[in-house]
Coordinates of C-alpha atoms in Angstrom, one line a residue:
Chain A
M1 CA 27.4 85.9 223.2
K2 CA 29.8 87.9 225.2
H3 CA 27.4 87.1 227.9
I4 CA 27.0 83.6 227.6
L5 CA 30.4 83.1 227.3
L6 CA 31.1 84.6 230.7
C7 CA 28.0 82.5 232.5
G8 CA 29.6 79.4 231.2
V9 CA 33.0 80.1 232.3
A10 CA 31.5 81.0 235.6
A11 CA 29.8 78.1 235.8
L12 CA 32.9 76.0 235.1
I13 CA 34.6 77.9 237.5
L14 CA 32.0 77.6 240.1
G15 CA 32.1 73.7 239.6
L16 CA 35.7 73.1 240.3
L17 CA 35.4 74.9 243.2
L18 CA 32.5 72.9 244.3
L19 CA 34.3 69.9 243.5
R20 CA 37.7 70.9 245.1
M21 CA 35.7 71.8 248.3
R22 CA 34.1 68.1 248.6
G23 CA 37.4 66.6 247.9
H24 CA 38.8 68.9 251.0
V25 CA 36.0 67.6 253.2
N26 CA 36.6 64.0 252.3
S27 CA 40.1 64.5 253.3
A28 CA 39.4 66.2 256.6
S29 CA 37.0 63.8 257.8
S30 CA 38.1 60.9 260.4
T31 CA 36.1 58.9 262.7
S32 CA 36.8 55.5 263.6
W33 CA 36.0 54.0 260.2
S34 CA 36.0 57.1 258.0
G35 CA 38.7 58.0 255.8
S36 CA 40.8 55.9 253.7
Q37 CA 42.3 53.6 256.0
A38 CA 42.7 50.7 253.1
A39 CA 44.9 52.5 251.5
A40 CA 47.2 53.5 254.5
R41 CA 47.4 49.9 255.5
G42 CA 49.0 49.4 251.9
E43 CA 45.6 47.2 251.1
P44 CA 44.2 47.1 247.9
E45 CA 41.4 49.2 247.6
T46 CA 39.3 47.0 245.9
T47 CA 39.6 43.2 245.4
G48 CA 36.2 42.4 245.1
P49 CA 33.5 42.1 242.2
D50 CA 33.2 44.9 240.0
L51 CA 30.1 46.2 240.5
L52 CA 31.2 48.1 243.5
L53 CA 33.2 50.3 241.4
D54 CA 30.5 50.8 238.9
P55 CA 29.6 54.7 238.8
A56 CA 26.3 53.9 237.8
T57 CA 25.3 52.1 241.0
D58 CA 27.6 54.3 243.2
I59 CA 25.1 55.4 245.6
S60 CA 27.7 58.4 246.9
R61 CA 27.3 59.8 243.6
S62 CA 23.3 59.2 243.5
D63 CA 21.1 62.2 243.9
V64 CA 18.8 61.4 246.4
A65 CA 16.2 63.8 244.8
A66 CA 16.2 62.0 241.5
Q67 CA 15.3 58.6 243.2
P68 CA 12.0 57.2 241.6
D69 CA 9.2 55.9 244.0
L70 CA 9.9 57.2 247.1
P71 CA 7.1 56.7 249.7
A72 CA 5.2 60.0 249.9
D73 CA 6.3 62.1 252.9
S74 CA 9.1 59.9 253.3
A75 CA 11.5 63.1 253.3
D76 CA 10.1 63.8 257.0
L77 CA 10.6 60.6 258.8
D78 CA 12.8 60.3 261.6
L79 CA 15.4 57.3 261.5
A80 CA 13.0 55.2 263.4
G81 CA 10.2 55.6 260.5
L82 CA 12.9 55.6 257.6
L83 CA 13.9 51.9 259.1
A84 CA 10.2 51.0 259.5
A85 CA 9.4 52.1 255.7
I86 CA 12.6 50.2 254.7
A87 CA 11.6 47.1 256.6
R88 CA 7.9 47.5 254.9
A89 CA 9.5 48.1 251.3
E90 CA 11.7 45.1 251.8
A91 CA 8.7 42.6 252.8
A92 CA 6.8 43.9 249.8
G93 CA 9.9 43.3 247.5
D94 CA 9.6 46.5 246.4
E95 CA 13.3 47.0 244.9
R96 CA 12.9 50.6 243.6
S97 CA 11.0 52.1 246.8
L98 CA 13.9 50.3 248.9
E99 CA 16.8 51.8 247.0
G100 CA 15.3 55.2 247.4
L101 CA 15.0 54.7 251.3
L102 CA 18.0 53.0 251.8
V103 CA 20.2 55.5 249.9
R104 CA 19.7 57.8 252.4
I105 CA 21.8 55.7 254.9
V106 CA 24.0 53.6 252.9
G107 CA 25.3 57.0 251.5
D108 CA 25.4 59.1 254.7
R109 CA 28.3 58.0 257.1
S110 CA 26.8 59.4 260.1
R111 CA 23.4 57.8 259.6
L112 CA 25.3 54.6 259.3
Q113 CA 26.4 54.9 262.7
D114 CA 23.2 56.3 263.8
V115 CA 21.8 52.9 262.8
L116 CA 24.4 50.7 264.6
A117 CA 23.6 52.4 267.8
F118 CA 20.3 52.1 267.0
L119 CA 20.8 48.0 266.7
E120 CA 22.7 48.3 269.9
S121 CA 19.7 50.2 272.0
D122 CA 17.6 48.2 274.3
E123 CA 14.8 46.3 272.4
G124 CA 12.4 47.6 274.6
Q125 CA 13.0 51.0 272.9
T126 CA 12.9 49.7 269.3
S127 CA 10.2 47.8 267.5
A128 CA 10.9 44.9 265.5
V129 CA 10.0 45.9 262.0
E130 CA 12.2 49.0 262.8
R131 CA 15.1 46.7 263.9
R132 CA 14.7 44.6 260.7
G133 CA 14.5 47.8 258.6
G134 CA 18.3 48.8 260.7
V135 CA 19.2 45.0 259.6
V136 CA 18.5 45.4 256.1
A137 CA 20.7 49.0 255.8
I138 CA 23.3 47.9 257.6
A139 CA 23.6 44.6 255.5
V140 CA 23.6 46.8 252.3
A141 CA 25.9 48.7 253.2
F142 CA 28.6 46.2 254.5
A143 CA 28.2 44.4 250.7
R144 CA 28.4 48.0 249.5
W145 CA 31.4 49.0 251.1
S146 CA 33.3 46.0 252.2
R147 CA 36.0 46.0 249.5
G148 CA 36.2 49.8 248.8
D149 CA 35.8 53.1 250.1
G150 CA 32.5 54.4 250.6
P151 CA 30.6 57.8 250.6
E152 CA 32.3 60.8 251.8
G153 CA 35.9 58.9 251.9
L154 CA 34.4 56.6 254.4
D155 CA 36.7 53.6 255.1
G156 CA 34.6 50.4 253.9
P157 CA 36.5 47.6 255.7
G158 CA 36.6 49.9 258.6
F159 CA 33.3 50.3 258.7
C160 CA 32.5 46.2 257.8
E161 CA 34.8 45.7 261.0
A162 CA 32.9 48.4 263.1
V163 CA 29.6 46.1 262.2
L164 CA 31.3 43.1 263.1
Q165 CA 32.6 44.5 266.5
S166 CA 29.1 46.0 267.1
L167 CA 27.6 42.5 266.9
P168 CA 28.3 41.4 270.8
R169 CA 26.8 45.0 271.8
Q170 CA 23.2 44.2 270.0
P171 CA 20.5 42.1 271.3
R172 CA 20.7 38.5 270.6
E173 CA 17.5 39.1 268.2
S174 CA 19.0 41.7 266.1
R175 CA 22.4 40.5 266.2
E176 CA 20.9 36.9 264.8
L177 CA 19.0 38.6 262.1
L178 CA 22.0 40.6 260.9
I179 CA 24.5 37.9 260.6
G180 CA 21.8 35.8 258.9
F181 CA 21.6 38.7 256.6
L182 CA 25.2 39.3 256.2
V183 CA 25.9 35.4 255.5
G184 CA 23.0 35.8 252.8
T185 CA 24.1 38.7 251.1
D186 CA 26.3 38.0 247.5
H187 CA 26.9 39.3 244.7
G188 CA 26.4 35.8 242.1
E189 CA 28.4 33.6 244.3
V190 CA 30.6 36.0 245.6
P191 CA 30.1 36.3 249.5
A192 CA 29.7 39.9 250.6
I193 CA 32.1 38.9 253.9
P194 CA 35.6 39.5 252.1
G195 CA 38.3 37.2 253.2
R196 CA 40.1 40.0 255.1
M197 CA 37.3 40.1 257.8
L198 CA 38.6 36.5 259.1
P199 CA 40.9 38.2 261.7
A200 CA 37.7 40.1 262.9
I201 CA 35.2 37.1 262.8
L202 CA 38.0 34.8 265.0
S203 CA 38.4 37.6 267.3
L204 CA 34.7 37.6 267.8
C205 CA 34.7 33.8 268.1
R206 CA 37.3 33.9 270.6
Q207 CA 36.2 36.7 272.8
H208 CA 32.5 35.5 272.9
P209 CA 32.6 31.6 273.1
D210 CA 29.2 31.5 274.1
E211 CA 28.0 32.8 271.1
A212 CA 30.9 31.2 268.5
A213 CA 28.4 28.9 266.8
S214 CA 26.6 32.2 265.7
Y215 CA 29.6 33.8 264.7
A216 CA 31.0 30.6 262.8
R217 CA 28.4 31.2 260.5
L218 CA 30.2 34.2 259.1
L219 CA 33.4 31.8 259.0
D220 CA 31.4 29.1 256.9
R221 CA 30.1 31.6 254.6
L222 CA 33.5 33.0 254.0
G223 CA 34.8 29.7 253.3
Q224 CA 32.4 28.8 250.6
D225 CA 34.7 31.1 248.4
P226 CA 37.8 29.7 249.0
R227 CA 39.5 32.6 246.8
A228 CA 38.5 34.9 249.6
L229 CA 40.6 33.0 252.3
A230 CA 43.6 32.4 249.9
D231 CA 45.8 34.6 251.5
H232 CA 44.9 33.0 255.0
R233 CA 45.7 29.5 255.0
G234 CA 48.0 29.7 257.8
E235 CA 45.4 31.0 260.1
L236 CA 42.8 28.6 258.9
M237 CA 45.4 25.8 259.8
S238 CA 46.5 27.0 263.3
L239 CA 42.9 27.4 264.0
I240 CA 42.3 23.8 263.0
L241 CA 45.0 22.7 264.9
E242 CA 44.2 24.2 267.8
G243 CA 41.1 22.1 267.8
Q244 CA 39.5 23.4 270.8
D245 CA 37.0 25.8 269.0
E246 CA 34.7 23.4 267.8
P247 CA 32.2 25.8 265.9
L248 CA 35.3 27.0 264.1
V249 CA 37.2 23.9 263.2
G250 CA 34.6 22.5 260.9
P251 CA 34.2 25.9 258.8
A252 CA 37.9 26.1 258.6
L253 CA 38.5 22.7 257.8
R254 CA 36.0 22.9 254.6
A255 CA 37.7 26.1 253.5
L256 CA 41.2 24.7 253.8
L257 CA 39.9 21.5 252.1
A258 CA 38.4 23.6 249.2
L259 CA 41.5 25.6 248.9
D260 CA 44.1 22.8 248.9
P261 CA 42.3 19.1 249.1
S262 CA 45.7 17.5 249.7
S263 CA 47.3 19.2 252.4
G264 CA 43.6 19.7 253.9
A265 CA 43.1 16.0 253.6
A266 CA 46.4 15.3 255.4
T267 CA 45.9 18.0 258.1
A268 CA 42.1 16.5 259.0
R269 CA 43.6 12.9 259.0
S270 CA 46.3 13.4 261.3
L271 CA 43.4 15.2 263.5
L272 CA 41.2 12.2 263.1
D273 CA 44.1 9.9 264.6
G274 CA 43.7 12.0 267.8
A275 CA 40.0 12.4 267.8
P276 CA 38.0 10.5 270.2
P277 CA 36.0 7.6 268.8
G278 CA 32.3 8.9 267.9
S279 CA 33.0 12.2 269.5
A280 CA 31.4 15.5 267.5
L281 CA 35.1 16.4 266.3
Q282 CA 35.7 12.9 264.6
K283 CA 31.9 13.0 262.5
L284 CA 32.7 16.3 261.7
L285 CA 36.3 15.4 260.4
V286 CA 34.7 12.3 258.4
K287 CA 32.2 14.6 256.9
S288 CA 34.3 17.2 255.8
I289 CA 36.9 14.7 254.2
A290 CA 34.1 13.2 252.3
V291 CA 33.2 16.4 251.4
S292 CA 36.5 17.7 249.7
A293 CA 39.3 15.2 250.1
P294 CA 40.5 13.6 247.3
A295 CA 38.3 10.6 246.5
A296 CA 40.9 7.8 247.4
I297 CA 41.7 9.6 250.8
A298 CA 37.9 10.0 251.3
V299 CA 37.2 6.3 251.0
E300 CA 40.1 5.2 253.0
V301 CA 39.1 7.3 255.8
L302 CA 35.3 6.1 255.6
V303 CA 36.8 2.4 255.4
A304 CA 39.1 2.9 258.4
A305 CA 37.8 5.7 260.8
S306 CA 33.8 5.7 260.3
D307 CA 31.8 4.1 262.9
G308 CA 28.9 3.1 260.8
S309 CA 26.6 6.5 261.6
D310 CA 27.9 8.8 259.6
F311 CA 25.3 9.0 256.9
A312 CA 25.7 12.3 256.0
A313 CA 29.6 11.7 255.2
Y314 CA 28.4 8.6 253.0
A315 CA 25.6 10.8 251.4
E316 CA 28.8 13.3 250.7
L317 CA 30.6 10.8 249.2
A318 CA 28.0 9.2 247.2
R319 CA 27.2 12.4 245.0
R320 CA 30.7 12.7 243.9
P321 CA 31.3 11.1 240.5
E322 CA 34.9 10.6 240.7
A323 CA 34.5 8.6 244.3
R324 CA 32.2 5.9 242.5
E325 CA 35.0 3.6 241.1
E326 CA 37.1 3.8 244.2
L327 CA 33.9 2.9 246.3
R328 CA 33.3 -0.1 243.8
N329 CA 36.9 -1.2 243.7
R330 CA 37.3 -0.9 247.6
Y331 CA 34.0 -3.1 248.0
N332 CA 35.2 -6.0 245.7
A333 CA 38.6 -6.2 247.0
L334 CA 37.3 -6.4 250.6
V335 CA 34.2 -8.8 249.8
A336 CA 36.7 -11.0 247.4
A337 CA 38.7 -12.0 250.6
N338 CA 35.6 -11.6 252.7
L339 CA 37.1 -8.8 255.1
D340 CA 35.8 -6.3 257.0
A341 CA 32.3 -6.4 257.1
R342 CA 31.9 -2.8 258.7
A343 CA 33.7 -1.3 256.2
R344 CA 31.7 -3.1 253.7
R345 CA 28.4 -1.8 255.0
N346 CA 29.9 1.7 255.0
L347 CA 31.0 1.5 251.5
V348 CA 27.7 0.3 250.4
A349 CA 26.0 2.9 252.1
S350 CA 28.1 5.5 250.3
M351 CA 26.8 3.7 246.9
S352 CA 23.3 5.2 246.3
R353 CA 24.2 6.7 243.1
E354 CA 25.5 3.2 241.9
E355 CA 23.2 1.3 239.5
T356 CA 20.2 -0.4 241.1
G357 CA 21.6 -4.1 239.4
T358 CA 24.8 -3.6 241.5
L359 CA 23.3 -2.9 244.6
L360 CA 20.9 -5.6 244.6
G361 CA 23.5 -7.6 243.4
I362 CA 25.1 -6.9 246.5
G363 CA 22.0 -7.5 248.5
G364 CA 21.6 -11.1 247.5
T365 CA 25.1 -12.0 247.5
D366 CA 27.3 -10.3 250.4
P367 CA 28.5 -13.1 252.9
H368 CA 27.2 -10.7 255.5
L369 CA 23.8 -9.8 256.6
E370 CA 24.6 -6.2 258.0
V371 CA 25.9 -5.6 254.2
R372 CA 23.1 -7.3 252.4
R373 CA 20.6 -5.2 254.4
Q374 CA 22.3 -2.1 253.7
A375 CA 22.3 -2.9 250.2
F376 CA 18.7 -3.2 250.2
L377 CA 18.0 -0.3 252.1
T378 CA 20.6 1.8 250.0
A379 CA 19.0 0.7 246.7
S380 CA 15.3 1.3 247.8
V381 CA 15.7 4.6 249.4
S382 CA 17.4 6.4 246.8
R383 CA 15.3 5.6 243.7
D384 CA 12.3 3.8 242.7
I385 CA 13.9 0.3 242.2
G386 CA 10.5 -0.9 240.3
L387 CA 9.0 -4.5 240.4
E388 CA 12.5 -6.5 239.8
G389 CA 14.0 -4.6 243.0
L390 CA 10.5 -5.8 245.0
R391 CA 11.1 -9.2 243.7
S392 CA 14.9 -9.5 244.8
I393 CA 13.7 -8.2 248.3
R394 CA 11.0 -11.1 248.5
D395 CA 13.5 -13.5 247.3
A396 CA 16.3 -12.8 249.7
Y397 CA 13.4 -12.2 252.7
A398 CA 12.1 -16.0 251.4
R399 CA 16.0 -17.4 252.1
R400 CA 16.0 -15.7 255.5
A401 CA 16.7 -18.8 257.2
A402 CA 19.0 -19.7 254.9
Q403 CA 22.7 -18.7 254.1
G404 CA 22.5 -15.2 252.3
G405 CA 18.9 -14.1 253.1
I406 CA 17.6 -10.9 254.8
D407 CA 15.6 -10.7 258.2
A408 CA 11.8 -9.6 258.5
R409 CA 13.0 -6.2 259.7
C410 CA 15.2 -5.3 256.5
A411 CA 12.4 -6.7 254.4
V412 CA 9.5 -4.4 256.2
L413 CA 11.9 -1.2 255.6
S414 CA 12.6 -2.0 252.2
A415 CA 9.2 -2.6 250.9
S416 CA 8.3 0.5 252.9
N417 CA 10.7 2.5 250.9
V418 CA 9.2 0.7 247.5
A419 CA 5.6 1.8 248.8
L420 CA 6.6 5.1 249.2
R421 CA 8.8 5.7 245.9
S422 CA 6.9 3.5 243.3
T423 CA 3.6 3.5 241.7
G424 CA 1.4 0.6 240.4
P425 CA 2.2 -3.4 240.4
A426 CA 5.6 -2.3 242.2
R427 CA 3.8 -0.7 245.1
D428 CA 1.0 -3.4 245.1
E429 CA 3.5 -5.8 245.7
A430 CA 5.3 -4.2 248.4
L431 CA 2.0 -3.6 250.2
G432 CA 1.3 -7.3 249.9
L433 CA 4.5 -8.3 251.8
L434 CA 4.1 -6.1 254.3
G435 CA 0.5 -7.5 254.7
D436 CA 2.3 -10.8 254.8
I437 CA 5.0 -9.9 257.3
A438 CA 2.1 -8.5 259.7
R439 CA -0.2 -11.6 259.7
D440 CA 2.9 -14.0 259.7
A441 CA 2.3 -15.2 263.3
S442 CA 5.8 -17.3 263.5
L443 CA 7.4 -13.8 263.5
S444 CA 8.0 -11.7 266.8
S445 CA 5.4 -9.1 267.5
F446 CA 8.2 -6.2 267.1
E447 CA 8.6 -7.3 263.6
R448 CA 4.7 -8.1 262.7
Q449 CA 3.7 -4.5 264.5
L450 CA 6.9 -2.8 262.5
A451 CA 5.3 -4.2 259.1
L452 CA 1.5 -2.8 260.3
S453 CA 3.1 0.5 261.3
K454 CA 4.3 0.7 257.7
L455 CA 1.3 -0.5 256.0
R456 CA -1.0 1.7 257.7
P457 CA -0.7 5.0 256.2
H458 CA -1.0 3.3 252.7
V459 CA -4.4 1.3 252.8
P460 CA -8.3 1.6 254.2
R461 CA -8.1 1.0 257.8
E462 CA -11.1 -1.6 257.4
S463 CA -8.7 -3.8 255.4
L464 CA -6.4 -4.2 258.4
A465 CA -9.4 -5.5 260.5
D466 CA -8.0 -8.5 261.0
L467 CA -4.9 -7.4 262.6
E468 CA -6.2 -5.2 265.2
A469 CA -5.0 -7.6 268.1
L470 CA -1.7 -6.4 266.6
E471 CA -2.4 -2.8 267.6
P472 CA -0.6 -1.6 270.8
G473 CA -2.8 -2.9 273.7
G474 CA -4.3 -5.8 271.4
S475 CA -4.0 -9.1 272.5
Q476 CA -1.3 -10.3 270.5
A477 CA 0.5 -7.1 271.1
G478 CA 3.8 -7.5 273.0
K479 CA 3.6 -11.2 272.2
Chain B
M1 CA 34.3 4.4 315.0
N2 CA 35.0 0.4 315.8
F3 CA 34.4 -1.5 313.3
A4 CA 32.7 -4.1 315.4
P5 CA 31.6 -7.3 314.5
K6 CA 27.7 -6.9 313.7
H7 CA 28.7 -4.1 311.4
A8 CA 30.7 -6.9 309.3
A9 CA 27.9 -9.0 309.5
L10 CA 25.5 -6.3 308.2
L11 CA 27.6 -5.9 305.0
L12 CA 27.8 -9.5 304.5
A13 CA 23.8 -9.4 304.7
I14 CA 23.8 -6.4 302.2
A15 CA 25.9 -8.4 299.9
A16 CA 24.2 -11.4 299.9
A17 CA 20.6 -9.4 299.2
A18 CA 22.4 -8.1 296.0
P19 CA 22.9 -11.1 293.9
T20 CA 22.8 -9.4 291.0
V21 CA 26.4 -8.0 291.8
T22 CA 28.0 -11.1 290.0
A23 CA 31.4 -11.8 288.6
Q24 CA 29.6 -12.8 285.2
C25 CA 27.5 -9.7 285.0
P26 CA 29.0 -6.8 282.9
N27 CA 27.5 -4.2 285.2
L28 CA 26.9 -1.6 282.2
R29 CA 23.5 0.1 281.3
A30 CA 22.1 1.4 278.1
V31 CA 21.9 5.3 277.8
N32 CA 19.6 7.4 276.2
R33 CA 20.3 8.8 272.9
A34 CA 17.8 11.8 271.7
A35 CA 16.7 11.4 268.1
H36 CA 18.6 14.3 266.3
W37 CA 18.9 15.7 262.6
E38 CA 22.1 15.4 260.7
G39 CA 22.2 17.5 257.4
S40 CA 24.8 17.2 254.5
D41 CA 27.1 20.1 253.8
T42 CA 26.2 20.5 250.4
G43 CA 22.9 21.9 249.5
T44 CA 21.5 25.6 248.6
R45 CA 20.8 28.7 249.9
C46 CA 17.1 29.3 250.2
R47 CA 16.4 33.1 250.0
R48 CA 14.3 35.9 248.3
V49 CA 16.7 37.7 245.6
L50 CA 16.4 41.5 245.5
S51 CA 18.6 43.6 243.4
I52 CA 19.4 46.9 245.1
F53 CA 22.4 48.9 244.0
G54 CA 23.7 46.4 241.6
L55 CA 23.7 43.9 244.5
T56 CA 22.3 40.5 244.9
I57 CA 20.7 40.5 248.4
G58 CA 19.6 37.1 249.7
L59 CA 17.0 38.1 252.2
G60 CA 16.2 35.4 254.9
S61 CA 18.7 33.2 253.6
S62 CA 19.2 30.0 254.9
F63 CA 21.2 26.9 254.0
C64 CA 19.2 24.1 252.9
P65 CA 21.0 20.8 252.8
D66 CA 20.6 18.5 250.1
V67 CA 19.7 15.8 252.6
R68 CA 19.0 15.4 256.1
F69 CA 19.3 12.4 258.2
L70 CA 16.6 11.8 261.0
Y71 CA 18.5 9.9 263.7
P72 CA 15.8 7.9 266.1
A73 CA 15.7 8.2 269.9
R74 CA 17.4 4.9 271.0
R75 CA 19.2 3.4 274.0
D76 CA 22.9 2.6 273.2
C77 CA 25.4 0.6 275.0
M78 CA 28.3 3.0 275.8
A79 CA 30.2 1.2 278.5
V80 CA 28.5 3.1 281.0
P81 CA 28.9 1.3 284.3
D82 CA 25.7 0.2 286.5
A83 CA 26.2 -2.4 289.2
G84 CA 23.8 -5.6 288.6
T85 CA 22.3 -4.6 285.2
D86 CA 23.4 -5.4 281.6
C87 CA 23.1 -3.4 278.4
E88 CA 21.0 -5.6 275.7
K89 CA 20.1 -5.3 272.3
I90 CA 16.1 -5.6 272.2
G91 CA 15.3 -4.1 268.7
E92 CA 16.4 -2.2 265.8
V93 CA 14.9 1.3 264.7
G94 CA 14.7 2.8 261.0
L95 CA 17.3 5.9 260.2
E96 CA 15.1 8.2 258.0
R97 CA 16.4 9.9 254.8
W98 CA 14.7 13.0 253.9
E99 CA 16.0 15.0 250.9
C100 CA 15.4 18.7 250.9
S101 CA 15.0 21.4 248.3
C102 CA 13.8 25.5 248.5
T103 CA 10.2 26.4 247.8
T104 CA 8.6 29.4 247.7
L105 CA 6.1 30.1 250.1
I106 CA 3.3 32.8 249.8
D107 CA 2.7 35.0 252.8
V108 CA -0.8 36.2 252.2
D109 CA -0.9 38.9 255.0
L110 CA 2.1 40.6 253.4
G111 CA 1.6 39.4 249.8
L112 CA 5.3 38.2 250.1
A113 CA 6.9 35.4 248.3
E114 CA 9.4 33.5 250.7
Q115 CA 11.8 30.9 250.0
S116 CA 12.0 28.2 252.7
C117 CA 13.8 24.5 253.0
N118 CA 11.2 21.6 252.3
C119 CA 11.9 18.2 252.8
T120 CA 10.4 15.2 251.9
L121 CA 10.7 11.8 253.2
Q122 CA 12.6 9.4 251.0
G123 CA 12.2 6.1 253.4
N124 CA 14.7 4.2 255.6
E125 CA 18.5 4.6 254.8
S126 CA 19.5 2.3 257.4
M127 CA 18.9 0.8 261.0
F128 CA 20.7 1.2 264.4
D129 CA 19.9 -1.4 267.0
D130 CA 18.2 -0.3 270.3
H131 CA 18.9 -1.2 273.6
A132 CA 17.8 -1.8 277.3
T133 CA 19.3 -2.0 280.7
I134 CA 18.3 -5.6 281.7
P135 CA 18.9 -6.8 285.2
C136 CA 21.6 -9.6 285.6
S137 CA 20.1 -13.0 286.4
T138 CA 20.8 -14.6 289.7
P139 CA 23.3 -17.4 289.2

């Protein structure tokens, strides 16, 4: 009994000594991204999801030997072999093997440094499979340690900054793949890239303007979690106001609008005043405002600043329920006074979630042809408008020579939309209208050929035998 | 070099031989605009999700917009000067709307299910004017 007690006490003392030694080794470590530099900077050591603090998933405490399902002979693999094995496990979606392999890198500070050096090496010396394995390992380590200290006291955020700084030194293929993985890694909806990486990302963009569009993807991902950038509003604002780094303006503006829609919208509007008409910057501003600005402001910008070709912005506005009443009211006010047909057309193009009857009504009554055309196209492209809708198109086309109708081109494209989206009698009538227009000798060959091109995918070739002359090179082509 | 009368005569002859450069001619030309895609900012990320160490890792992650528009190739009037010609509308071309979502594809060789962004044509959303460069007619 005495012996058992003595053994127990000895084991306890030995265990305590080992723990102290481990702590000593940790505190003595210091590479560029080792040691708890986050604490020295006075930053919170963990600001992210609690999973990073979960002891059950902390690789640094994992026992490699106890990892299940390790591939046979994997212990003997050199770095390249280990990375290739990681890539294969990843390709097979084998999570358990992948964990077993990754733990040797993600939990080992010097191995992480080796993998970064491996990714920076000349493509000729490494295989694509090995590089993919390296990218997977670094992305997982990045996600693991970006918000806290890693194994052996590794400074997690410092390591992540080193990963970002390594990107320009990597061959293009590795760099793009790693950026893709960093962007695509998250926990739930929280991106792996923490907000405190913003200065490092901006620095990359500015130091390497030719590759800024690639690095801007990191910023864009960061901006999808506005909380991550809550402490960086000032930097976002100055980035937007500088306005020169176009790849960065969009992500910065989206982030700012998500954080603070009112002040973000005010900033975007002031920029819009100075943006050259039709420029990429103007289009970007209009779209960003359509996505996130308060609905009244977004509709106002659509009316005042869109040149009529911002269809992605119109689609963004259409999907916002709170904008629908604003769009409808604005249209009604303008049409009552018969004002600004261009603005009315933009508004109608943004009403794809409006009721079918409302859109068909605009198509039948608006005083301006462009607006009527847009109403029929918006209605027919966004849903199955059925037989009633097709008949509205036919009626409007029948009035083409009179006030309030639509021309053959609009009738063709609208009927073609119905043929794509409808079945049964509506589709049959749509094909019938296309056939009528293709056979109408009073129309231009352009209009007839357009109808024929929309009809052809839906009907047997022999049913169009009488229209052969309309085909390019045919006797009626070009008339 | 002296500006001899014969040079003046030559210049006059050249001017006369180019009757398209008239006061009425706008002296503009159409400019080619290549077809291009524009996507919405709103969408989803297509990815194959693996759970490793409690992390959700999106592999091969790519952004998939809810909707994309295919702007057709066309010629536009953008106030580009060109002596003796005008930029005139000759027709219209359609803007296509494609709706997109993530779909799972099976890589038979690797036995791997990959997510990719798949877009389906919904039809024509609008029309854009197409233009051409037309010589100005002689008055």
